[in-house]
Amino acid sequence: MKVILDCDPGHDDAIAIILAASRISPLELEAITTVAGNVEVEKNTLNALKVCDMIGLESVPVAQGATGPLVRKAVIAEEIHGESGLDGPKLPRHPSKTAIDQHAVDVIIEKLLTTNEPITLIPTGPLTNIALALIKEPRIKNNIREIVLMGGGTFGNWTPAAEFNIYVDAEAAKVVFESGIPIKMFGLDVTHQVLATKQTVADLKSINHTIATFVSELLSFFIQAYKNQFDFDGGPIHDACTVAHLIDPTIFTFDHVHVDIETKGEYSYGMTVIDKHGVTGKQPNVYIAKGLDQGKFWSLFYNAIASYAE
Ligand code: BDR
Ligand code: CA
């Protein structure tokens, strides 16, 4: 299955890349594209390149995208991901890989217009690049199999109402959610059930392999950031849920509902307004992940990481 991972690495974005490129993954990564989000887009791109270096992902092009949201000023999440966007692990200072000389939006458009089979988009950051691609070249819709994204939820983590990815660029999210393209949404309700703990870090260390150690260092930093920021015990591996679902579609359960994006509210900007009980009478436009088989998720997670040692 052909996919494009549009991300802002980011600890959990990095883990999404690692799962997608693992030996147990049937996903064919057409490109990794980056967007302004957790930190500035240049840093997110450098981080994506460093992750590719770490895992030996040479052939997949990395392309840099939007420097900021469609309408509003950029917001970053250094509190969670550190100044570099990927603080914690020891990483190559200068990755051997470089980004291609083409804007992410044009890469997404070109891949979708020239593909011989539909491509799944996996956005794990703000939806700016995806919205821009849809605005610039609406014909790409026909070749998008579905959009499997991390964002939103019935509660927020950036404001009481809004999750970070949707909050950063709610106007872009509105374009995507109103596009008519099939969407699966992994929001906070489900990603907060996918918690890495100190035990996860210890288990990864005991694998005693570079990639497992890398993931353990990512999670160690991330868990501490969640403790400091939210007094949370455990780090939700938000973005990795999207990829885990695509590798094994039996892990997560979904509700089919209508979701609108709030772009005007004084207190609710960036909220995903979820019509759980069908009160709007609007046709469902999103499959929202609601639960998971913990055993299946964690065995996929460890198998994927251990597969790098084979
Ligand atoms: C989302 O925000 C980012 O900080 C994470 O990488 C994830 O995509 C969670 O709200
Ligand atoms: Ca992210």
PDB file of C-alpha atoms and ligand atoms in Angstrom:
ATOM      1  CA  MET A   1       0.000   0.000   0.000  1.00  0.00           C
ATOM      2  CA  LYS A   2       1.484   3.329  -1.119  1.00  0.00           C
ATOM      3  CA  VAL A   3       1.583   6.051   1.531  1.00  0.00           C
ATOM      4  CA  ILE A   4       2.909   9.577   2.050  1.00  0.00           C
ATOM      5  CA  LEU A   5       3.780  10.485   5.643  1.00  0.00           C
ATOM      6  CA  ASP A   6       3.324  14.218   6.243  1.00  0.00           C
ATOM      7  CA  CYS A   7       4.849  15.017   9.618  1.00  0.00           C
ATOM      8  CA  ASP A   8       6.550  17.386  12.072  1.00  0.00           C
ATOM      9  CA  PRO A   9       9.024  15.142  13.936  1.00  0.00           C
ATOM     10  CA  GLY A  10       8.499  15.240  16.899  1.00  0.00           C
ATOM     11  CA  HIS A  11       9.066  12.166  19.104  1.00  0.00           C
ATOM     12  CA  ASP A  12       5.844  10.359  18.201  1.00  0.00           C
ATOM     13  CA  ASP A  13       6.204  11.339  14.533  1.00  0.00           C
ATOM     14  CA  ALA A  14       9.672   9.759  14.600  1.00  0.00           C
ATOM     15  CA  ILE A  15       8.153   6.561  15.977  1.00  0.00           C
ATOM     16  CA  ALA A  16       5.516   6.649  13.230  1.00  0.00           C
ATOM     17  CA  ILE A  17       8.333   6.779  10.645  1.00  0.00           C
ATOM     18  CA  ILE A  18      10.174   3.938  12.386  1.00  0.00           C
ATOM     19  CA  LEU A  19       7.088   1.691  12.387  1.00  0.00           C
ATOM     20  CA  ALA A  20       6.225   2.548   8.770  1.00  0.00           C
ATOM     21  CA  ALA A  21       9.730   1.694   7.544  1.00  0.00           C
ATOM     22  CA  SER A  22      10.101  -1.447   9.656  1.00  0.00           C
ATOM     23  CA  ARG A  23      10.465  -4.901   8.097  1.00  0.00           C
ATOM     24  CA  ILE A  24       6.996  -5.962   9.264  1.00  0.00           C
ATOM     25  CA  SER A  25       5.347  -3.021   7.489  1.00  0.00           C
ATOM     26  CA  PRO A  26       3.591  -3.530   4.152  1.00  0.00           C
ATOM     27  CA  LEU A  27       3.573   0.246   3.618  1.00  0.00           C
ATOM     28  CA  GLU A  28       5.480   1.631   0.643  1.00  0.00           C
ATOM     29  CA  LEU A  29       6.688   5.070   1.663  1.00  0.00           C
ATOM     30  CA  GLU A  30       6.438   7.268  -1.426  1.00  0.00           C
ATOM     31  CA  ALA A  31       7.715  10.325   0.432  1.00  0.00           C
ATOM     32  CA  ILE A  32       8.138  11.880   3.840  1.00  0.00           C
ATOM     33  CA  THR A  33       6.981  15.482   3.775  1.00  0.00           C
ATOM     34  CA  THR A  34       7.407  17.984   6.583  1.00  0.00           C
ATOM     35  CA  VAL A  35       5.321  20.847   7.872  1.00  0.00           C
ATOM     36  CA  ALA A  36       5.651  23.581  10.507  1.00  0.00           C
ATOM     37  CA  GLY A  37       4.218  22.225  13.740  1.00  0.00           C
ATOM     38  CA  ASN A  38       6.045  20.935  16.780  1.00  0.00           C
ATOM     39  CA  VAL A  39       8.904  23.260  15.845  1.00  0.00           C
ATOM     40  CA  GLU A  40       9.822  25.328  12.770  1.00  0.00           C
ATOM     41  CA  VAL A  41       9.646  23.419   9.505  1.00  0.00           C
ATOM     42  CA  GLU A  42      13.418  23.579   8.940  1.00  0.00           C
ATOM     43  CA  LYS A  43      13.996  21.805  12.267  1.00  0.00           C
ATOM     44  CA  ASN A  44      11.267  19.267  11.555  1.00  0.00           C
ATOM     45  CA  THR A  45      12.907  18.517   8.193  1.00  0.00           C
ATOM     46  CA  LEU A  46      16.332  18.103   9.776  1.00  0.00           C
ATOM     47  CA  ASN A  47      14.789  15.758  12.335  1.00  0.00           C
ATOM     48  CA  ALA A  48      13.096  13.692   9.612  1.00  0.00           C
ATOM     49  CA  LEU A  49      16.460  13.386   7.840  1.00  0.00           C
ATOM     50  CA  LYS A  50      18.188  12.370  11.065  1.00  0.00           C
ATOM     51  CA  VAL A  51      15.563   9.699  11.736  1.00  0.00           C
ATOM     52  CA  CYS A  52      16.017   8.384   8.170  1.00  0.00           C
ATOM     53  CA  ASP A  53      19.791   8.259   8.766  1.00  0.00           C
ATOM     54  CA  MET A  54      19.334   6.385  12.040  1.00  0.00           C
ATOM     55  CA  ILE A  55      17.170   3.709  10.451  1.00  0.00           C
ATOM     56  CA  GLY A  56      18.991   3.514   7.108  1.00  0.00           C
ATOM     57  CA  LEU A  57      16.044   4.800   5.103  1.00  0.00           C
ATOM     58  CA  GLU A  58      17.942   6.055   2.076  1.00  0.00           C
ATOM     59  CA  SER A  59      15.612   5.703  -0.870  1.00  0.00           C
ATOM     60  CA  VAL A  60      12.569   7.597   0.440  1.00  0.00           C
ATOM     61  CA  PRO A  61      12.564  11.286  -0.562  1.00  0.00           C
ATOM     62  CA  VAL A  62      12.150  13.861   2.207  1.00  0.00           C
ATOM     63  CA  ALA A  63      10.593  17.167   1.120  1.00  0.00           C
ATOM     64  CA  GLN A  64      10.105  20.307   3.165  1.00  0.00           C
ATOM     65  CA  GLY A  65       6.710  21.987   3.177  1.00  0.00           C
ATOM     66  CA  ALA A  66       4.770  24.881   4.627  1.00  0.00           C
ATOM     67  CA  THR A  67       6.596  27.286   6.931  1.00  0.00           C
ATOM     68  CA  GLY A  68       3.406  28.190   8.765  1.00  0.00           C
ATOM     69  CA  PRO A  69      -0.390  27.892   8.867  1.00  0.00           C
ATOM     70  CA  LEU A  70      -2.710  29.116   6.090  1.00  0.00           C
ATOM     71  CA  VAL A  71      -4.066  32.104   8.003  1.00  0.00           C
ATOM     72  CA  ARG A  72      -2.778  32.365  11.563  1.00  0.00           C
ATOM     73  CA  LYS A  73       0.626  32.792  13.140  1.00  0.00           C
ATOM     74  CA  ALA A  74       2.679  29.664  13.783  1.00  0.00           C
ATOM     75  CA  VAL A  75       2.455  27.998  17.193  1.00  0.00           C
ATOM     76  CA  ILE A  76       5.131  25.538  18.323  1.00  0.00           C
ATOM     77  CA  ALA A  77       5.294  22.874  21.026  1.00  0.00           C
ATOM     78  CA  GLU A  78       8.828  23.148  22.441  1.00  0.00           C
ATOM     79  CA  GLU A  79       7.475  22.273  25.902  1.00  0.00           C
ATOM     80  CA  ILE A  80       6.794  18.752  24.683  1.00  0.00           C
ATOM     81  CA  HIS A  81       9.504  18.124  22.084  1.00  0.00           C
ATOM     82  CA  GLY A  82      12.345  20.397  23.240  1.00  0.00           C
ATOM     83  CA  GLU A  83      14.173  23.136  21.364  1.00  0.00           C
ATOM     84  CA  SER A  84      15.266  20.888  18.501  1.00  0.00           C
ATOM     85  CA  GLY A  85      11.852  19.243  18.221  1.00  0.00           C
ATOM     86  CA  LEU A  86      13.532  15.930  18.933  1.00  0.00           C
ATOM     87  CA  ASP A  87      15.437  16.480  22.172  1.00  0.00           C
ATOM     88  CA  GLY A  88      16.674  13.479  24.122  1.00  0.00           C
ATOM     89  CA  PRO A  89      18.308  10.876  21.866  1.00  0.00           C
ATOM     90  CA  LYS A  90      21.832  11.105  20.530  1.00  0.00           C
ATOM     91  CA  LEU A  91      21.414  11.882  16.842  1.00  0.00           C
ATOM     92  CA  PRO A  92      23.814  12.524  13.950  1.00  0.00           C
ATOM     93  CA  ARG A  93      24.502  16.300  13.899  1.00  0.00           C
ATOM     94  CA  HIS A  94      24.731  16.375  10.137  1.00  0.00           C
ATOM     95  CA  PRO A  95      22.655  13.657   8.487  1.00  0.00           C
ATOM     96  CA  SER A  96      24.116  12.258   5.259  1.00  0.00           C
ATOM     97  CA  LYS A  97      20.722  12.532   3.588  1.00  0.00           C
ATOM     98  CA  THR A  98      19.435  15.893   2.330  1.00  0.00           C
ATOM     99  CA  ALA A  99      15.925  17.043   1.500  1.00  0.00           C
ATOM    100  CA  ILE A 100      14.983  17.068  -2.169  1.00  0.00           C
ATOM    101  CA  ASP A 101      14.781  20.401  -3.935  1.00  0.00           C
ATOM    102  CA  GLN A 102      10.997  20.411  -4.342  1.00  0.00           C
ATOM    103  CA  HIS A 103       8.281  21.801  -2.058  1.00  0.00           C
ATOM    104  CA  ALA A 104       6.356  19.150  -0.112  1.00  0.00           C
ATOM    105  CA  VAL A 105       3.053  20.353  -1.570  1.00  0.00           C
ATOM    106  CA  ASP A 106       4.361  19.808  -5.110  1.00  0.00           C
ATOM    107  CA  VAL A 107       5.732  16.394  -4.176  1.00  0.00           C
ATOM    108  CA  ILE A 108       2.332  15.369  -2.792  1.00  0.00           C
ATOM    109  CA  ILE A 109       0.607  16.638  -5.956  1.00  0.00           C
ATOM    110  CA  GLU A 110       3.108  15.026  -8.339  1.00  0.00           C
ATOM    111  CA  LYS A 111       2.978  11.656  -6.578  1.00  0.00           C
ATOM    112  CA  LEU A 112      -0.817  11.684  -6.623  1.00  0.00           C
ATOM    113  CA  LEU A 113      -1.139  12.726 -10.256  1.00  0.00           C
ATOM    114  CA  THR A 114       1.343  10.164 -11.552  1.00  0.00           C
ATOM    115  CA  THR A 115       0.521   7.151  -9.387  1.00  0.00           C
ATOM    116  CA  ASN A 116      -0.842   3.921 -10.835  1.00  0.00           C
ATOM    117  CA  GLU A 117      -2.758   3.162  -7.624  1.00  0.00           C
ATOM    118  CA  PRO A 118      -4.438   5.319  -4.959  1.00  0.00           C
ATOM    119  CA  ILE A 119      -2.140   6.640  -2.230  1.00  0.00           C
ATOM    120  CA  THR A 120      -2.988   6.903   1.479  1.00  0.00           C
ATOM    121  CA  LEU A 121      -1.967  10.168   3.143  1.00  0.00           C
ATOM    122  CA  ILE A 122      -0.815   9.992   6.767  1.00  0.00           C
ATOM    123  CA  PRO A 123      -0.689  13.477   8.286  1.00  0.00           C
ATOM    124  CA  THR A 124       0.755  13.506  11.804  1.00  0.00           C
ATOM    125  CA  GLY A 125       1.193  17.259  12.105  1.00  0.00           C
ATOM    126  CA  PRO A 126      -0.924  20.315  11.252  1.00  0.00           C
ATOM    127  CA  LEU A 127      -2.851  19.846   7.995  1.00  0.00           C
ATOM    128  CA  THR A 128      -1.346  22.829   6.130  1.00  0.00           C
ATOM    129  CA  ASN A 129       0.447  20.872   3.366  1.00  0.00           C
ATOM    130  CA  ILE A 130      -2.544  18.644   2.687  1.00  0.00           C
ATOM    131  CA  ALA A 131      -4.928  21.610   2.481  1.00  0.00           C
ATOM    132  CA  LEU A 132      -2.542  23.511   0.199  1.00  0.00           C
ATOM    133  CA  ALA A 133      -2.199  20.485  -2.098  1.00  0.00           C
ATOM    134  CA  LEU A 134      -6.006  20.146  -2.308  1.00  0.00           C
ATOM    135  CA  ILE A 135      -6.404  23.865  -3.040  1.00  0.00           C
ATOM    136  CA  LYS A 136      -3.617  23.954  -5.619  1.00  0.00           C
ATOM    137  CA  GLU A 137      -4.618  20.786  -7.481  1.00  0.00           C
ATOM    138  CA  PRO A 138      -8.114  19.480  -6.637  1.00  0.00           C
ATOM    139  CA  ARG A 139      -7.705  16.608  -9.147  1.00  0.00           C
ATOM    140  CA  ILE A 140      -5.480  14.817  -6.603  1.00  0.00           C
ATOM    141  CA  LYS A 141      -8.645  13.862  -4.682  1.00  0.00           C
ATOM    142  CA  ASN A 142      -9.348  11.045  -7.129  1.00  0.00           C
ATOM    143  CA  ASN A 143      -6.087   9.320  -6.273  1.00  0.00           C
ATOM    144  CA  ILE A 144      -6.197   9.634  -2.473  1.00  0.00           C
ATOM    145  CA  ARG A 145      -7.298   6.295  -1.041  1.00  0.00           C
ATOM    146  CA  GLU A 146      -7.930   7.873   2.363  1.00  0.00           C
ATOM    147  CA  ILE A 147      -6.436  10.297   4.869  1.00  0.00           C
ATOM    148  CA  VAL A 148      -5.400   8.625   8.116  1.00  0.00           C
ATOM    149  CA  LEU A 149      -4.553  11.467  10.460  1.00  0.00           C
ATOM    150  CA  MET A 150      -3.630  12.204  14.049  1.00  0.00           C
ATOM    151  CA  GLY A 151      -5.576  15.131  15.448  1.00  0.00           C
ATOM    152  CA  GLY A 152      -8.594  16.326  17.393  1.00  0.00           C
ATOM    153  CA  GLY A 153     -10.703  14.595  20.000  1.00  0.00           C
ATOM    154  CA  THR A 154     -13.525  15.355  22.422  1.00  0.00           C
ATOM    155  CA  PHE A 155     -11.077  17.290  24.614  1.00  0.00           C
ATOM    156  CA  GLY A 156      -7.953  19.339  23.997  1.00  0.00           C
ATOM    157  CA  ASN A 157      -4.295  19.349  24.951  1.00  0.00           C
ATOM    158  CA  TRP A 158      -3.408  22.825  23.668  1.00  0.00           C
ATOM    159  CA  THR A 159      -6.564  24.562  24.821  1.00  0.00           C
ATOM    160  CA  PRO A 160      -9.332  22.896  26.817  1.00  0.00           C
ATOM    161  CA  ALA A 161     -11.166  22.391  23.509  1.00  0.00           C
ATOM    162  CA  ALA A 162      -8.436  21.857  20.929  1.00  0.00           C
ATOM    163  CA  GLU A 163      -5.753  19.318  20.182  1.00  0.00           C
ATOM    164  CA  PHE A 164      -2.400  20.725  18.976  1.00  0.00           C
ATOM    165  CA  ASN A 165      -2.380  19.596  15.298  1.00  0.00           C
ATOM    166  CA  ILE A 166      -5.870  20.922  14.608  1.00  0.00           C
ATOM    167  CA  TYR A 167      -5.358  24.066  16.726  1.00  0.00           C
ATOM    168  CA  VAL A 168      -2.194  25.087  14.856  1.00  0.00           C
ATOM    169  CA  ASP A 169      -4.034  25.269  11.533  1.00  0.00           C
ATOM    170  CA  ALA A 170      -7.778  24.877  11.970  1.00  0.00           C
ATOM    171  CA  GLU A 171      -8.446  26.576   8.619  1.00  0.00           C
ATOM    172  CA  ALA A 172      -6.388  23.864   6.908  1.00  0.00           C
ATOM    173  CA  ALA A 173      -8.168  21.179   8.923  1.00  0.00           C
ATOM    174  CA  LYS A 174     -11.503  22.609   7.753  1.00  0.00           C
ATOM    175  CA  VAL A 175     -10.425  22.289   4.106  1.00  0.00           C
ATOM    176  CA  VAL A 176      -9.414  18.665   4.682  1.00  0.00           C
ATOM    177  CA  PHE A 177     -12.466  17.628   6.737  1.00  0.00           C
ATOM    178  CA  GLU A 178     -14.829  19.205   4.194  1.00  0.00           C
ATOM    179  CA  SER A 179     -13.042  17.679   1.178  1.00  0.00           C
ATOM    180  CA  GLY A 180     -15.209  14.579   0.893  1.00  0.00           C
ATOM    181  CA  ILE A 181     -12.106  12.356   0.982  1.00  0.00           C
ATOM    182  CA  PRO A 182     -12.473   9.333   3.309  1.00  0.00           C
ATOM    183  CA  ILE A 183     -10.879  10.256   6.660  1.00  0.00           C
ATOM    184  CA  LYS A 184      -9.817   8.220   9.666  1.00  0.00           C
ATOM    185  CA  MET A 185      -9.075  10.338  12.696  1.00  0.00           C
ATOM    186  CA  PHE A 186      -6.886   9.274  15.616  1.00  0.00           C
ATOM    187  CA  GLY A 187      -7.735  11.867  18.263  1.00  0.00           C
ATOM    188  CA  LEU A 188      -6.743  12.235  21.886  1.00  0.00           C
ATOM    189  CA  ASP A 189      -9.592   9.975  23.113  1.00  0.00           C
ATOM    190  CA  VAL A 190      -7.804   7.007  21.582  1.00  0.00           C
ATOM    191  CA  THR A 191      -4.160   8.117  21.581  1.00  0.00           C
ATOM    192  CA  HIS A 192      -4.293   8.693  25.349  1.00  0.00           C
ATOM    193  CA  GLN A 193      -5.023   4.976  25.634  1.00  0.00           C
ATOM    194  CA  VAL A 194      -1.700   4.200  23.925  1.00  0.00           C
ATOM    195  CA  LEU A 195       0.678   5.061  26.737  1.00  0.00           C
ATOM    196  CA  ALA A 196       4.382   4.354  26.783  1.00  0.00           C
ATOM    197  CA  THR A 197       5.641   3.985  30.341  1.00  0.00           C
ATOM    198  CA  LYS A 198       8.980   3.580  32.110  1.00  0.00           C
ATOM    199  CA  GLN A 199       8.447  -0.155  31.629  1.00  0.00           C
ATOM    200  CA  THR A 200       8.251   0.382  27.843  1.00  0.00           C
ATOM    201  CA  VAL A 201      11.571   2.233  28.005  1.00  0.00           C
ATOM    202  CA  ALA A 202      13.149  -0.602  30.016  1.00  0.00           C
ATOM    203  CA  ASP A 203      11.770  -3.264  27.654  1.00  0.00           C
ATOM    204  CA  LEU A 204      13.176  -1.426  24.643  1.00  0.00           C
ATOM    205  CA  LYS A 205      16.594  -1.054  26.277  1.00  0.00           C
ATOM    206  CA  SER A 206      16.698  -4.792  26.900  1.00  0.00           C
ATOM    207  CA  ILE A 207      16.388  -5.425  23.125  1.00  0.00           C
ATOM    208  CA  ASN A 208      19.939  -4.040  22.998  1.00  0.00           C
ATOM    209  CA  HIS A 209      19.907  -2.765  19.423  1.00  0.00           C
ATOM    210  CA  THR A 210      20.566   0.738  18.068  1.00  0.00           C
ATOM    211  CA  ILE A 211      17.009   1.369  16.875  1.00  0.00           C
ATOM    212  CA  ALA A 212      15.388   0.014  20.059  1.00  0.00           C
ATOM    213  CA  THR A 213      17.770   2.185  22.102  1.00  0.00           C
ATOM    214  CA  PHE A 214      16.879   5.179  19.917  1.00  0.00           C
ATOM    215  CA  VAL A 215      13.148   4.628  20.531  1.00  0.00           C
ATOM    216  CA  SER A 216      13.760   4.140  24.269  1.00  0.00           C
ATOM    217  CA  GLU A 217      15.586   7.501  24.372  1.00  0.00           C
ATOM    218  CA  LEU A 218      12.794   9.183  22.428  1.00  0.00           C
ATOM    219  CA  LEU A 219      10.189   7.821  24.823  1.00  0.00           C
ATOM    220  CA  SER A 220      12.190   8.548  27.928  1.00  0.00           C
ATOM    221  CA  PHE A 221      12.295  12.266  27.014  1.00  0.00           C
ATOM    222  CA  PHE A 222       8.652  12.268  25.882  1.00  0.00           C
ATOM    223  CA  ILE A 223       7.360  10.602  29.067  1.00  0.00           C
ATOM    224  CA  GLN A 224       9.210  13.164  31.200  1.00  0.00           C
ATOM    225  CA  ALA A 225       7.802  16.029  29.091  1.00  0.00           C
ATOM    226  CA  TYR A 226       4.262  14.717  29.660  1.00  0.00           C
ATOM    227  CA  LYS A 227       4.943  14.474  33.379  1.00  0.00           C
ATOM    228  CA  ASN A 228       6.248  18.056  33.488  1.00  0.00           C
ATOM    229  CA  GLN A 229       3.592  19.558  31.251  1.00  0.00           C
ATOM    230  CA  PHE A 230       0.430  17.639  32.129  1.00  0.00           C
ATOM    231  CA  ASP A 231       1.382  15.720  35.284  1.00  0.00           C
ATOM    232  CA  PHE A 232       0.650  12.659  33.165  1.00  0.00           C
ATOM    233  CA  ASP A 233       2.000   9.204  33.906  1.00  0.00           C
ATOM    234  CA  GLY A 234       3.068   7.911  30.501  1.00  0.00           C
ATOM    235  CA  GLY A 235       3.600   9.312  27.029  1.00  0.00           C
ATOM    236  CA  PRO A 236       0.784   8.905  24.489  1.00  0.00           C
ATOM    237  CA  ILE A 237       2.403   7.717  21.255  1.00  0.00           C
ATOM    238  CA  HIS A 238      -0.214   9.670  19.288  1.00  0.00           C
ATOM    239  CA  ASP A 239       1.183   9.631  15.772  1.00  0.00           C
ATOM    240  CA  ALA A 240       2.260   5.990  15.766  1.00  0.00           C
ATOM    241  CA  CYS A 241      -1.413   4.938  16.040  1.00  0.00           C
ATOM    242  CA  THR A 242      -2.047   5.940  12.407  1.00  0.00           C
ATOM    243  CA  VAL A 243       0.723   3.715  11.066  1.00  0.00           C
ATOM    244  CA  ALA A 244      -0.096   0.844  13.434  1.00  0.00           C
ATOM    245  CA  HIS A 245      -3.670   0.879  12.101  1.00  0.00           C
ATOM    246  CA  LEU A 246      -2.463   0.736   8.495  1.00  0.00           C
ATOM    247  CA  ILE A 247      -0.131  -2.172   9.271  1.00  0.00           C
ATOM    248  CA  ASP A 248      -2.851  -4.070  11.153  1.00  0.00           C
ATOM    249  CA  PRO A 249      -6.398  -2.768  10.550  1.00  0.00           C
ATOM    250  CA  THR A 250      -7.793  -5.062  13.263  1.00  0.00           C
ATOM    251  CA  ILE A 251      -6.160  -3.169  16.184  1.00  0.00           C
ATOM    252  CA  PHE A 252      -8.468  -0.134  16.448  1.00  0.00           C
ATOM    253  CA  THR A 253     -12.257   0.213  16.500  1.00  0.00           C
ATOM    254  CA  PHE A 254     -14.066   3.171  14.948  1.00  0.00           C
ATOM    255  CA  ASP A 255     -17.292   5.180  15.000  1.00  0.00           C
ATOM    256  CA  HIS A 256     -18.550   6.730  11.746  1.00  0.00           C
ATOM    257  CA  VAL A 257     -19.659  10.278  12.557  1.00  0.00           C
ATOM    258  CA  HIS A 258     -19.832  13.820  11.255  1.00  0.00           C
ATOM    259  CA  VAL A 259     -17.018  16.124  12.358  1.00  0.00           C
ATOM    260  CA  ASP A 260     -16.859  19.891  11.839  1.00  0.00           C
ATOM    261  CA  ILE A 261     -13.840  22.070  12.566  1.00  0.00           C
ATOM    262  CA  GLU A 262     -14.364  25.173  14.682  1.00  0.00           C
ATOM    263  CA  THR A 263     -12.515  28.170  13.215  1.00  0.00           C
ATOM    264  CA  LYS A 264     -14.323  31.070  14.884  1.00  0.00           C
ATOM    265  CA  GLY A 265     -14.889  30.290  18.547  1.00  0.00           C
ATOM    266  CA  GLU A 266     -13.365  32.504  21.213  1.00  0.00           C
ATOM    267  CA  TYR A 267     -12.648  29.513  23.444  1.00  0.00           C
ATOM    268  CA  SER A 268     -13.079  26.705  20.969  1.00  0.00           C
ATOM    269  CA  TYR A 269     -10.859  27.580  17.983  1.00  0.00           C
ATOM    270  CA  GLY A 270      -9.444  24.341  16.598  1.00  0.00           C
ATOM    271  CA  MET A 271     -12.012  22.084  18.221  1.00  0.00           C
ATOM    272  CA  THR A 272     -13.195  19.005  16.355  1.00  0.00           C
ATOM    273  CA  VAL A 273     -16.961  19.197  16.833  1.00  0.00           C
ATOM    274  CA  ILE A 274     -18.002  15.549  16.849  1.00  0.00           C
ATOM    275  CA  ASP A 275     -21.664  14.768  16.172  1.00  0.00           C
ATOM    276  CA  LYS A 276     -21.699  11.547  18.160  1.00  0.00           C
ATOM    277  CA  HIS A 277     -25.481  11.272  18.279  1.00  0.00           C
ATOM    278  CA  GLY A 278     -26.258  12.493  14.758  1.00  0.00           C
ATOM    279  CA  VAL A 279     -28.053  15.617  15.968  1.00  0.00           C
ATOM    280  CA  THR A 280     -26.967  17.717  12.958  1.00  0.00           C
ATOM    281  CA  GLY A 281     -28.403  15.273  10.458  1.00  0.00           C
ATOM    282  CA  LYS A 282     -25.181  15.710   8.439  1.00  0.00           C
ATOM    283  CA  GLN A 283     -23.718  12.685   6.676  1.00  0.00           C
ATOM    284  CA  PRO A 284     -20.806  11.070   8.556  1.00  0.00           C
ATOM    285  CA  ASN A 285     -17.477  12.230   7.058  1.00  0.00           C
ATOM    286  CA  VAL A 286     -14.969  10.702   9.472  1.00  0.00           C
ATOM    287  CA  TYR A 287     -14.188   7.332  11.024  1.00  0.00           C
ATOM    288  CA  ILE A 288     -13.022   8.207  14.543  1.00  0.00           C
ATOM    289  CA  ALA A 289     -10.823   5.686  16.320  1.00  0.00           C
ATOM    290  CA  LYS A 290     -12.343   4.967  19.717  1.00  0.00           C
ATOM    291  CA  GLY A 291     -10.669   1.903  21.198  1.00  0.00           C
ATOM    292  CA  LEU A 292      -7.950  -0.640  20.628  1.00  0.00           C
ATOM    293  CA  ASP A 293      -6.716  -4.111  21.374  1.00  0.00           C
ATOM    294  CA  GLN A 294      -3.760  -3.274  23.645  1.00  0.00           C
ATOM    295  CA  GLY A 295      -2.133  -6.689  23.170  1.00  0.00           C
ATOM    296  CA  LYS A 296      -2.188  -6.383  19.384  1.00  0.00           C
ATOM    297  CA  PHE A 297      -0.876  -2.819  19.441  1.00  0.00           C
ATOM    298  CA  TRP A 298       2.069  -3.521  21.701  1.00  0.00           C
ATOM    299  CA  SER A 299       3.075  -6.730  19.973  1.00  0.00           C
ATOM    300  CA  LEU A 300       3.083  -4.851  16.650  1.00  0.00           C
ATOM    301  CA  PHE A 301       5.128  -2.054  18.256  1.00  0.00           C
ATOM    302  CA  TYR A 302       7.811  -4.370  19.657  1.00  0.00           C
ATOM    303  CA  ASN A 303       7.866  -6.617  16.559  1.00  0.00           C
ATOM    304  CA  ALA A 304       8.359  -3.597  14.323  1.00  0.00           C
ATOM    305  CA  ILE A 305      11.261  -2.309  16.377  1.00  0.00           C
ATOM    306  CA  ALA A 306      12.830  -5.740  16.833  1.00  0.00           C
ATOM    307  CA  SER A 307      12.598  -6.280  13.050  1.00  0.00           C
ATOM    308  CA  TYR A 308      15.447  -3.776  12.594  1.00  0.00           C
ATOM    309  CA  ALA A 309      17.733  -6.213  14.403  1.00  0.00           C
ATOM    310  CA  GLU A 310      16.990  -9.083  12.018  1.00  0.00           C
TER     311      GLU A 310
HETATM  312  C1  BDR B   1       0.161  15.876  18.395  1.00  0.00           C
HETATM  313  O1  BDR B   1       0.884  17.074  18.660  1.00  0.00           O
HETATM  314  C2  BDR B   1       2.256  16.861  18.504  1.00  0.00           C
HETATM  315  O2  BDR B   1       2.965  17.454  19.551  1.00  0.00           O
HETATM  316  C3  BDR B   1       2.458  15.372  18.420  1.00  0.00           C
HETATM  317  O3  BDR B   1       3.549  15.068  17.561  1.00  0.00           O
HETATM  318  C4  BDR B   1       1.155  14.861  17.891  1.00  0.00           C
HETATM  319  O4  BDR B   1       1.145  14.861  16.472  1.00  0.00           O
HETATM  320  C5  BDR B   1      -0.566  15.472  19.657  1.00  0.00           C
HETATM  321  O5  BDR B   1      -1.472  16.444  20.052  1.00  0.00           O
HETATM  322 CA    CA B   2       3.151  15.169  15.196  1.00  0.00          CA
END
